PDB file of C-alpha atoms in Angstrom:
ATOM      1  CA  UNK B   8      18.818  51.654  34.619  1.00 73.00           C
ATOM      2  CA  UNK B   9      15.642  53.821  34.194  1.00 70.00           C
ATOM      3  CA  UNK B  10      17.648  56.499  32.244  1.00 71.00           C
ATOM      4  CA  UNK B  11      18.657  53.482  29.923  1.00 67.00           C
ATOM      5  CA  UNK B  12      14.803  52.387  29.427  1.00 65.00           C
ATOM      6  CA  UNK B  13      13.363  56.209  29.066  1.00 67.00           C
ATOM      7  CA  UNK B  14      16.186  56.816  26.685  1.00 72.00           C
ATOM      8  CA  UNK B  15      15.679  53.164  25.068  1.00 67.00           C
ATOM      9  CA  UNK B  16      11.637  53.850  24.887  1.00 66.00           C
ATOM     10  CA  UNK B  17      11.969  57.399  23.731  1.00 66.00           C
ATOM     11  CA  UNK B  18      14.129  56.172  20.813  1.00 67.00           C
ATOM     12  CA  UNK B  19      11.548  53.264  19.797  1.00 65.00           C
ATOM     13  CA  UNK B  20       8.932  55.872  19.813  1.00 70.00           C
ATOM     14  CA  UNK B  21      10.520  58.109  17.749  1.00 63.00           C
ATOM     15  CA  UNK B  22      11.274  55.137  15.331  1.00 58.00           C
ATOM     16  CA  UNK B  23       7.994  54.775  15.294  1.00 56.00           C
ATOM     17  CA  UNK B  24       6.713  58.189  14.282  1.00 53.00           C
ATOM     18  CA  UNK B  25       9.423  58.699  11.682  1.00 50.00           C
ATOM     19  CA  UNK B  26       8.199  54.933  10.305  1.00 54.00           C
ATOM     20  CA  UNK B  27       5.021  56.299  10.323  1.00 47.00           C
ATOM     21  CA  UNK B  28       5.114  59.379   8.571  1.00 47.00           C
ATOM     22  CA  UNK B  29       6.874  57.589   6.115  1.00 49.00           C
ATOM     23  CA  UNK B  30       4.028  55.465   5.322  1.00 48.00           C
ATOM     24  CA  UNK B  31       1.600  58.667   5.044  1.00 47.00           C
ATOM     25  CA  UNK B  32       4.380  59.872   2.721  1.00 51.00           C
ATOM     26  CA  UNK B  33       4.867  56.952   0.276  1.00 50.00           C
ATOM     27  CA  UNK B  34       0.699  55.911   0.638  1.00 55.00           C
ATOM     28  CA  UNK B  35      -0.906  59.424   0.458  1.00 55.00           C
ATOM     29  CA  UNK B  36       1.141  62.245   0.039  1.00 59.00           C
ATOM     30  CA  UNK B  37       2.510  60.575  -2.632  1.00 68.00           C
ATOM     31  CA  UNK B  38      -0.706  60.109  -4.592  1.00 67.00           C
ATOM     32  CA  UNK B  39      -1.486  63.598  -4.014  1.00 76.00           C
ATOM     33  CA  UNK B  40       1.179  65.313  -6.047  1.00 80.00           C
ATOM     34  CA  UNK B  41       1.081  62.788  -8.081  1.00 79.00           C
ATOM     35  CA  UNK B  42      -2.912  63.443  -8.816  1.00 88.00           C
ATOM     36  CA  UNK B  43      -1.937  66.912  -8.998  1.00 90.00           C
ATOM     37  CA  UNK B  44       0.833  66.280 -11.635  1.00 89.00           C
ATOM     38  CA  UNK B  45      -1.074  64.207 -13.888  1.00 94.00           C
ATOM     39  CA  UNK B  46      -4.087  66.661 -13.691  1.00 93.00           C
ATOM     40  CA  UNK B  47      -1.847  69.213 -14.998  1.00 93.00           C
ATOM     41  CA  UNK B  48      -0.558  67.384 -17.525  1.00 94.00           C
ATOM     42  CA  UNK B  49      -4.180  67.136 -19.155  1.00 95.00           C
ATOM     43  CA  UNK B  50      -4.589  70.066 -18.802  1.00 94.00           C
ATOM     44  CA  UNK B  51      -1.184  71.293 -20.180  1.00 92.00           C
ATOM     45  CA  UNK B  52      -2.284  69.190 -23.382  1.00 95.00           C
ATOM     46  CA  UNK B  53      -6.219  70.052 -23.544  1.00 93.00           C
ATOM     47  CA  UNK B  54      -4.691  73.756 -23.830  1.00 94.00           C
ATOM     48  CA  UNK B  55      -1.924  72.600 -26.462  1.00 92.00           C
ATOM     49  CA  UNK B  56      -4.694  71.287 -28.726  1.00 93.00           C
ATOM     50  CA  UNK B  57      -7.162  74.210 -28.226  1.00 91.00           C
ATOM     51  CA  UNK B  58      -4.429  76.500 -29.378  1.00 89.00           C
ATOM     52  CA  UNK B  59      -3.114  74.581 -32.271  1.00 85.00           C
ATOM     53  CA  UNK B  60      -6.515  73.505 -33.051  1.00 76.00           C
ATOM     54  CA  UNK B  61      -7.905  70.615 -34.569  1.00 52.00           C
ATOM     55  CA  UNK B  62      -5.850  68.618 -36.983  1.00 45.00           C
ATOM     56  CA  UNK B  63      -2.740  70.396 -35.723  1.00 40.00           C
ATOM     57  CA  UNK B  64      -1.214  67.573 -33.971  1.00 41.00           C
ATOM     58  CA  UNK B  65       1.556  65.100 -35.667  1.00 40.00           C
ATOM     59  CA  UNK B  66      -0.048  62.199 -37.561  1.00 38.00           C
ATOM     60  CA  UNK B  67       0.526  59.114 -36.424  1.00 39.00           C
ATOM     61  CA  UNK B  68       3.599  56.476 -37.957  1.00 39.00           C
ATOM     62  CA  UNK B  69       5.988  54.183 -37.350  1.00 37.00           C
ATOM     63  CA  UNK B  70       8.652  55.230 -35.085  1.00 37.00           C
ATOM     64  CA  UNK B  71      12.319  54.200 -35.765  1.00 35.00           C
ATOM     65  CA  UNK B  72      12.840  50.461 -34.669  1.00 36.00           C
ATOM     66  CA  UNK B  73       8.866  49.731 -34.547  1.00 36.00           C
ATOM     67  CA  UNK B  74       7.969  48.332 -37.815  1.00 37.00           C
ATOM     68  CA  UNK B  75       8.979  50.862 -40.012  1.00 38.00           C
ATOM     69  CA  UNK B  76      10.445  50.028 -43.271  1.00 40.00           C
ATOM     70  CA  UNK B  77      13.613  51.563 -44.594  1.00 39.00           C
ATOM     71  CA  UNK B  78      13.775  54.663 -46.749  1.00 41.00           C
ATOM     72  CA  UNK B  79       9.966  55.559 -45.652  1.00 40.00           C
ATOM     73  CA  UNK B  80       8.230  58.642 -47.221  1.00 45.00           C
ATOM     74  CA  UNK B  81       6.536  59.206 -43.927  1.00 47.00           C
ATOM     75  CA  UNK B  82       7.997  62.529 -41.874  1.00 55.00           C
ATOM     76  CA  UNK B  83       7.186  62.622 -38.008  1.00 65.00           C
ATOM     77  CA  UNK B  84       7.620  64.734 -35.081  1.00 77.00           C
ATOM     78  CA  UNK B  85       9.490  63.059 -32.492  1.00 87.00           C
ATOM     79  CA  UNK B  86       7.792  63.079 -28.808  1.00 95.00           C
ATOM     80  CA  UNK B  87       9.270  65.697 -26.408  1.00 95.00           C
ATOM     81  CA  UNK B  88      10.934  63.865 -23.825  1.00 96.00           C
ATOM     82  CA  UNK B  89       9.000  64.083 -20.776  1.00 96.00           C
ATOM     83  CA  UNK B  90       6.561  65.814 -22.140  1.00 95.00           C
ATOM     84  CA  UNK B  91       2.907  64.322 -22.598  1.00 96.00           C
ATOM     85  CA  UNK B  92       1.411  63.685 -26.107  1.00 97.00           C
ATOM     86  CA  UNK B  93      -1.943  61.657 -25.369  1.00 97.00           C
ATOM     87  CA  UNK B  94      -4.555  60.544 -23.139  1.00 98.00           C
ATOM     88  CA  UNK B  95      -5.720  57.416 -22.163  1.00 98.00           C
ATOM     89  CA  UNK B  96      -8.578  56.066 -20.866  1.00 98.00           C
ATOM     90  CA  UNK B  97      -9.184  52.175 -19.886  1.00 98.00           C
ATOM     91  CA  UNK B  98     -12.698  51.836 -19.064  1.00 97.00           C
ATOM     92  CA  UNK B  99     -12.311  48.275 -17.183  1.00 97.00           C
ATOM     93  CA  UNK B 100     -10.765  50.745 -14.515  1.00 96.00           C
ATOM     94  CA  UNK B 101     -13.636  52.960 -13.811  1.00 94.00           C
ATOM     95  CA  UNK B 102     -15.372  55.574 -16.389  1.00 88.00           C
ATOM     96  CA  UNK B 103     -13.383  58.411 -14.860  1.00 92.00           C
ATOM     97  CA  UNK B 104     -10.017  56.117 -15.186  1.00 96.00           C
ATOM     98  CA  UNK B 105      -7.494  58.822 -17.069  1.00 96.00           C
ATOM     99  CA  UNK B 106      -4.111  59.337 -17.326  1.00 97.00           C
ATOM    100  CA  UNK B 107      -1.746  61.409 -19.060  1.00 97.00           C
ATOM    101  CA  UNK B 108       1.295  59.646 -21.557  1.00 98.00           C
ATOM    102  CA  UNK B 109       4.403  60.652 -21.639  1.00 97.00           C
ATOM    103  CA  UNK B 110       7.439  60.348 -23.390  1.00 98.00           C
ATOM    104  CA  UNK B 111       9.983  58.049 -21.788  1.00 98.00           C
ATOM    105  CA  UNK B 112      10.220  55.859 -18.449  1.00 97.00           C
ATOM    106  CA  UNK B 113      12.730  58.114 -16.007  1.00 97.00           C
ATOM    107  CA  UNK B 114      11.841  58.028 -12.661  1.00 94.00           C
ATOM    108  CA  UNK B 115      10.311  61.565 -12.824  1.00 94.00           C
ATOM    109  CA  UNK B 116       8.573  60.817 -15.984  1.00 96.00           C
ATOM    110  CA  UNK B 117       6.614  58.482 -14.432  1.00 95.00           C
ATOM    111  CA  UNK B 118       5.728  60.035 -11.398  1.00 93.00           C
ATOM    112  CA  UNK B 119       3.484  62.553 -13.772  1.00 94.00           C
ATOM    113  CA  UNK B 120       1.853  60.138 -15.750  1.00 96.00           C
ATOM    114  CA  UNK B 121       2.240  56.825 -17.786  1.00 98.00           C
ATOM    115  CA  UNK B 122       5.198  56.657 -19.878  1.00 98.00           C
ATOM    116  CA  UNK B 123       6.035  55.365 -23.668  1.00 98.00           C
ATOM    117  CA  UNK B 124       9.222  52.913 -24.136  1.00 98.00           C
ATOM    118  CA  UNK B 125      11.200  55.061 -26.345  1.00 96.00           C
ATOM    119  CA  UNK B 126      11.767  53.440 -29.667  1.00 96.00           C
ATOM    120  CA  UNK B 127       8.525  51.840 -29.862  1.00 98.00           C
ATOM    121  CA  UNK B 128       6.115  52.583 -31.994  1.00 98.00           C
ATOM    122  CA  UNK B 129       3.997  56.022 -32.341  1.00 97.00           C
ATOM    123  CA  UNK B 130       0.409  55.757 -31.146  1.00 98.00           C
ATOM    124  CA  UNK B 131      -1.458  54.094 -33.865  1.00 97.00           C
ATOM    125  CA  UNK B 132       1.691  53.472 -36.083  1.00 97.00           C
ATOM    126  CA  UNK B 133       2.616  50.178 -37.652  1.00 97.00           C
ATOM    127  CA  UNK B 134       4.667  47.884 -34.653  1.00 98.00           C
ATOM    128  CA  UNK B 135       4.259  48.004 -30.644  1.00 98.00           C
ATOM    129  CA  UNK B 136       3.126  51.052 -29.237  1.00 98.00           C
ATOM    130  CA  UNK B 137       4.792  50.321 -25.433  1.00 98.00           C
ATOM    131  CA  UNK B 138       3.684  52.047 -22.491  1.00 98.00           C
ATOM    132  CA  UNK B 139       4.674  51.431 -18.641  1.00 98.00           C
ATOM    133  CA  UNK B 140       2.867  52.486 -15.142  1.00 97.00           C
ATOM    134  CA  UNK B 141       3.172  52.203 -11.094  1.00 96.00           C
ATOM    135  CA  UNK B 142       1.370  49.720  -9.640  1.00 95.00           C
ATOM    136  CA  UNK B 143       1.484  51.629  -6.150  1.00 92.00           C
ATOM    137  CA  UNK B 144       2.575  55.036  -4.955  1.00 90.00           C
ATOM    138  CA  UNK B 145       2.854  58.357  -7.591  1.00 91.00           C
ATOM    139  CA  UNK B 146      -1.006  57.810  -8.080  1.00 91.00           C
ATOM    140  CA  UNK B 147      -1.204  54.342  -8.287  1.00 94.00           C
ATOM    141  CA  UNK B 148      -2.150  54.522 -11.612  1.00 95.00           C
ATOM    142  CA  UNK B 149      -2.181  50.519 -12.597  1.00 97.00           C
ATOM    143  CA  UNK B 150      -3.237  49.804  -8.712  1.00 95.00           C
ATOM    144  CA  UNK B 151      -5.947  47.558 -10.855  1.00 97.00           C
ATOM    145  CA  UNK B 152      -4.170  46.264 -14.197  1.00 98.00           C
ATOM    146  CA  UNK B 153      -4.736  42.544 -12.520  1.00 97.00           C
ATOM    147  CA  UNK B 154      -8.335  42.987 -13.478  1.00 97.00           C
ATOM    148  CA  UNK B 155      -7.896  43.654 -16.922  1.00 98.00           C
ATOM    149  CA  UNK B 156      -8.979  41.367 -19.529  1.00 97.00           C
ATOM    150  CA  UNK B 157      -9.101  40.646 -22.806  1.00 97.00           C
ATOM    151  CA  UNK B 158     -11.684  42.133 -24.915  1.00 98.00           C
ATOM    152  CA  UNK B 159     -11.624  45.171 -22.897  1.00 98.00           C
ATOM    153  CA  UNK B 160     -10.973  48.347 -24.512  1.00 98.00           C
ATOM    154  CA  UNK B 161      -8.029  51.093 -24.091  1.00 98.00           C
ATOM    155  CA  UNK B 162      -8.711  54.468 -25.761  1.00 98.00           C
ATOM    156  CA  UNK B 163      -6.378  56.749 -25.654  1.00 98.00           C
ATOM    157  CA  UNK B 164      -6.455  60.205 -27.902  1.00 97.00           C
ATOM    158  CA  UNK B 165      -3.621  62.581 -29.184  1.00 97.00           C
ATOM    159  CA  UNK B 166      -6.447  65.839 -30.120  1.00 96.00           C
ATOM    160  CA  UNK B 167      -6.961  64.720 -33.673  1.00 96.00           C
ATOM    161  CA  UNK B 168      -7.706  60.903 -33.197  1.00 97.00           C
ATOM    162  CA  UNK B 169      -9.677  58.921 -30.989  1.00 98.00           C
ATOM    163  CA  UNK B 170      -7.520  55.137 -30.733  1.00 98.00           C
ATOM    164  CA  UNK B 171      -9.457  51.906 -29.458  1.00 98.00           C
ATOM    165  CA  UNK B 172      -7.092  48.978 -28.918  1.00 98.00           C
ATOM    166  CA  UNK B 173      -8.681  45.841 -27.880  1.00 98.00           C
ATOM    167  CA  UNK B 174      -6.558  43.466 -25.340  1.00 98.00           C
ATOM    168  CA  UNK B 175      -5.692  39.731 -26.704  1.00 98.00           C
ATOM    169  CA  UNK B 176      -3.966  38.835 -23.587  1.00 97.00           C
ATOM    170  CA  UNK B 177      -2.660  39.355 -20.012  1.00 92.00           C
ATOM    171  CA  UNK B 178      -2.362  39.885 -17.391  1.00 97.00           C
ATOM    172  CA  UNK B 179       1.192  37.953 -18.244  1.00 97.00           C
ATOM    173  CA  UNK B 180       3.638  37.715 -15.741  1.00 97.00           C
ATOM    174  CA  UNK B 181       7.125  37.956 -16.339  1.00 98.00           C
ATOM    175  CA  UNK B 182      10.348  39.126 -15.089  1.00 97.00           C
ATOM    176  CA  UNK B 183      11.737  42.415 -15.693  1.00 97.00           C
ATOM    177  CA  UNK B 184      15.014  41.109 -17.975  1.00 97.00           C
ATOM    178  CA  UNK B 185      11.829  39.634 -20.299  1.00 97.00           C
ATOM    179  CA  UNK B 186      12.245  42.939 -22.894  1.00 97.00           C
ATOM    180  CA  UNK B 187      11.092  40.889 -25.582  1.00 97.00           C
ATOM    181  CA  UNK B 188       7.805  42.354 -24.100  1.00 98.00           C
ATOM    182  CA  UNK B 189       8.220  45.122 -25.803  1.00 98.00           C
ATOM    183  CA  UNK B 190       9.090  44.183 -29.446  1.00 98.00           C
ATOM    184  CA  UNK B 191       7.236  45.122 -32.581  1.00 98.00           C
ATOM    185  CA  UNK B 192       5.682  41.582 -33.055  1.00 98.00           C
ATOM    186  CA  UNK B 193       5.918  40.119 -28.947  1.00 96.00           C
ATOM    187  CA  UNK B 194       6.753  36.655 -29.323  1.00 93.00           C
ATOM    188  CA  UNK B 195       4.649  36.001 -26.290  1.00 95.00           C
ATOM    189  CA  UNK B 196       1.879  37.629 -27.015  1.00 97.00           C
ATOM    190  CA  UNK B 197       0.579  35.148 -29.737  1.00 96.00           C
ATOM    191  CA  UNK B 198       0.808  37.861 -32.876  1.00 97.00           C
ATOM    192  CA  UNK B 199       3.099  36.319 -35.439  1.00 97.00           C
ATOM    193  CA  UNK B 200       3.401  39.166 -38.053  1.00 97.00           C
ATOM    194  CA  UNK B 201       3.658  42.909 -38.098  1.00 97.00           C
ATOM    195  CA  UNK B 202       0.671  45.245 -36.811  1.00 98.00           C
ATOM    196  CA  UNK B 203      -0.561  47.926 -34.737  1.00 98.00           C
ATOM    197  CA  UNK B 204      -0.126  46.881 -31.332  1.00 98.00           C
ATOM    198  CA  UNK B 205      -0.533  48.337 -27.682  1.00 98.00           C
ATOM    199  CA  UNK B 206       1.895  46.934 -24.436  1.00 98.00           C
ATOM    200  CA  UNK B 207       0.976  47.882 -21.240  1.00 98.00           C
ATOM    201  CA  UNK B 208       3.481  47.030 -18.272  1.00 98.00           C
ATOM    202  CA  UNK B 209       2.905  47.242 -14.687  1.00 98.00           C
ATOM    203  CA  UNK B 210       5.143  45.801 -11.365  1.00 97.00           C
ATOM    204  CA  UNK B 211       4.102  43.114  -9.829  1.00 97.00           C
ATOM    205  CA  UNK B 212       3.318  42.038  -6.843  1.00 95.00           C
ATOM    206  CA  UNK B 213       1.257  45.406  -5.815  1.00 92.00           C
ATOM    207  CA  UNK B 214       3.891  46.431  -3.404  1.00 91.00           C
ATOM    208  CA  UNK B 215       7.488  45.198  -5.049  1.00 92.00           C
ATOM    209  CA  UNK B 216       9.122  44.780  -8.428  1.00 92.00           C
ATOM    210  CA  UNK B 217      10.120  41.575  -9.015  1.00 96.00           C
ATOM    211  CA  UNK B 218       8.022  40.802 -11.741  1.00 97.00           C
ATOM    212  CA  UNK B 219       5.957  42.464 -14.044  1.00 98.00           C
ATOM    213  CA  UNK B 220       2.547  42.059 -15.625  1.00 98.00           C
ATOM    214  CA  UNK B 221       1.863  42.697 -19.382  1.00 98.00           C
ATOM    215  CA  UNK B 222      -1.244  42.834 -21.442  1.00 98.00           C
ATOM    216  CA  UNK B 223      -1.094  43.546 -25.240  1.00 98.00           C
ATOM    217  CA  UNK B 224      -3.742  44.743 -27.394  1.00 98.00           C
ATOM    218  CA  UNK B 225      -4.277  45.521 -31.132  1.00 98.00           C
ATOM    219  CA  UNK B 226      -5.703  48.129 -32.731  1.00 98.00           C
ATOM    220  CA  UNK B 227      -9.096  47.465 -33.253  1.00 98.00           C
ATOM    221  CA  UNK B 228     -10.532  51.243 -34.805  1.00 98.00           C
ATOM    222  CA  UNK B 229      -9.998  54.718 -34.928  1.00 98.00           C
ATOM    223  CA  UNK B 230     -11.872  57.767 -35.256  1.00 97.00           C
ATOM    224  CA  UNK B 231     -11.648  62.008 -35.250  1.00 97.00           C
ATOM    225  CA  UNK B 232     -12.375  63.587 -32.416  1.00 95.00           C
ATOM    226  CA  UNK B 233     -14.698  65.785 -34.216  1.00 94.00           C
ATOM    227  CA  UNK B 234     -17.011  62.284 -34.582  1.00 95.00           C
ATOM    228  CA  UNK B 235     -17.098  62.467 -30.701  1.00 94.00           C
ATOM    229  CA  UNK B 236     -16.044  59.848 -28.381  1.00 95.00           C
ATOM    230  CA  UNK B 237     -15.681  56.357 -29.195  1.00 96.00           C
ATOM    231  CA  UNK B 238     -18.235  53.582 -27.871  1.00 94.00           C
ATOM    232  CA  UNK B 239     -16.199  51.925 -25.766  1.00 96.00           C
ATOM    233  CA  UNK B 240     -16.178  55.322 -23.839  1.00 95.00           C
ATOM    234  CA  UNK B 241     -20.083  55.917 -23.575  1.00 88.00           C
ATOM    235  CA  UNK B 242     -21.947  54.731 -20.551  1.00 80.00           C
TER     236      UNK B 242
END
């Protein structure tokens, strides 16, 4: 019997240190690489731009599907899939709140960085410029998006442009089959015709995915990044 309750006890503890280190795993280690990854991603574009130098980036447009009309004059570089094209910066979440875009929402894209819906529209182009985040683990990069609210500003920058979207409204909740989230003019979302719109999705609740929160913005002003940052980045 007491070879039954050490072996029966040794097992639980065991249990117990593998559940453990699983925790450490998924809350810190996780957020580690994950800082790590999305560091070098800024990095990886800060050097793109200083090598191409100013002006060198693709100019913003519609992307197919996202408000642009047929036969368009208006030639585009496509995003690199996986690869990050912007910055962006929501100062609601603290002033040093930054996180790499990239293109597309696979699993591994996202555990580098935010990533854009592909098929929505370009940053700053005509239709629904759609982006998605973790809520926890890889970072936790929208750990916060509950607290976001409308007039707050997101900024994000491709090199050339500086892009201040203002939020209308969220945080919405909704379920994940909702896609309609995501469509040039949301029908949720309270715009009723075509514009320059930001999406921002996140899982809700903090630890699971059964829903998911949404905020859209509009575009409320550019600027070159020669002009310096924008206000709603200055302290």
């Amino acid at each position: 019997m007491r070879v039954v309750v050490r072996t029966v006890s040794e097992l639980c503890i065991t249990a117990g240190a593998v559940i453990v280190l699983f925790v450490v795993y998924v809350l810190f280690w996780t957020g580690v690489r994950a800082d790590r990854a999305m560091d070098d991603q800024i990095d990886a574009l800060h050097d793109q731009w200083a090598r191409q130098g100013r002006g060198a980036a693709p100019s913003p447009g519609p992307s197919a599907g996202a408000g642009g009309g047929a036969g368009s004059a208006v030639r585009v570089t496509p995003y690199g899939d996986g690869r990050p094209f912007a910055v962006m910066y929501i100062p609601r979440l603290g002033f040093t709140w930054n996180k790499p875009v990239l293109e597309g929402t696979a699993t591994g894209t996202l555990k580098k960085g935010l990533g854009h819906y592909r098929g929505t529209a370009r940053l700053g182009g005509t239709g629904n410029f759609s982006v998605a985040g973790h809520r926890r683990t890889y970072g936790d990069p929208f750990k916060d998006f509950p607290e976001l609210r409308r007039g707050d500003a997101v900024v994000l920058t491709d090199g050339t442009t500086w892009f201040t979207y203002r939020i209308d409204k969220g945080p919405y909740k909704t379920v994940p089959s909702d896609v309609e989230v995501i469509d040039a003019v949301p029908r949720k979302s309270g715009y009723t015709r075509p514009g320059r719109y930001l999406t921002l999705t996140t899982c809700d609740p903090e630890w699971g995915h059964s829903h998911r929160l949404i905020v859209w913005a509009h575009l409320d002003s550019t600027q070159p990044v020669e002009a310096g940052e924008p206000r709603a980045l200055r302290r």
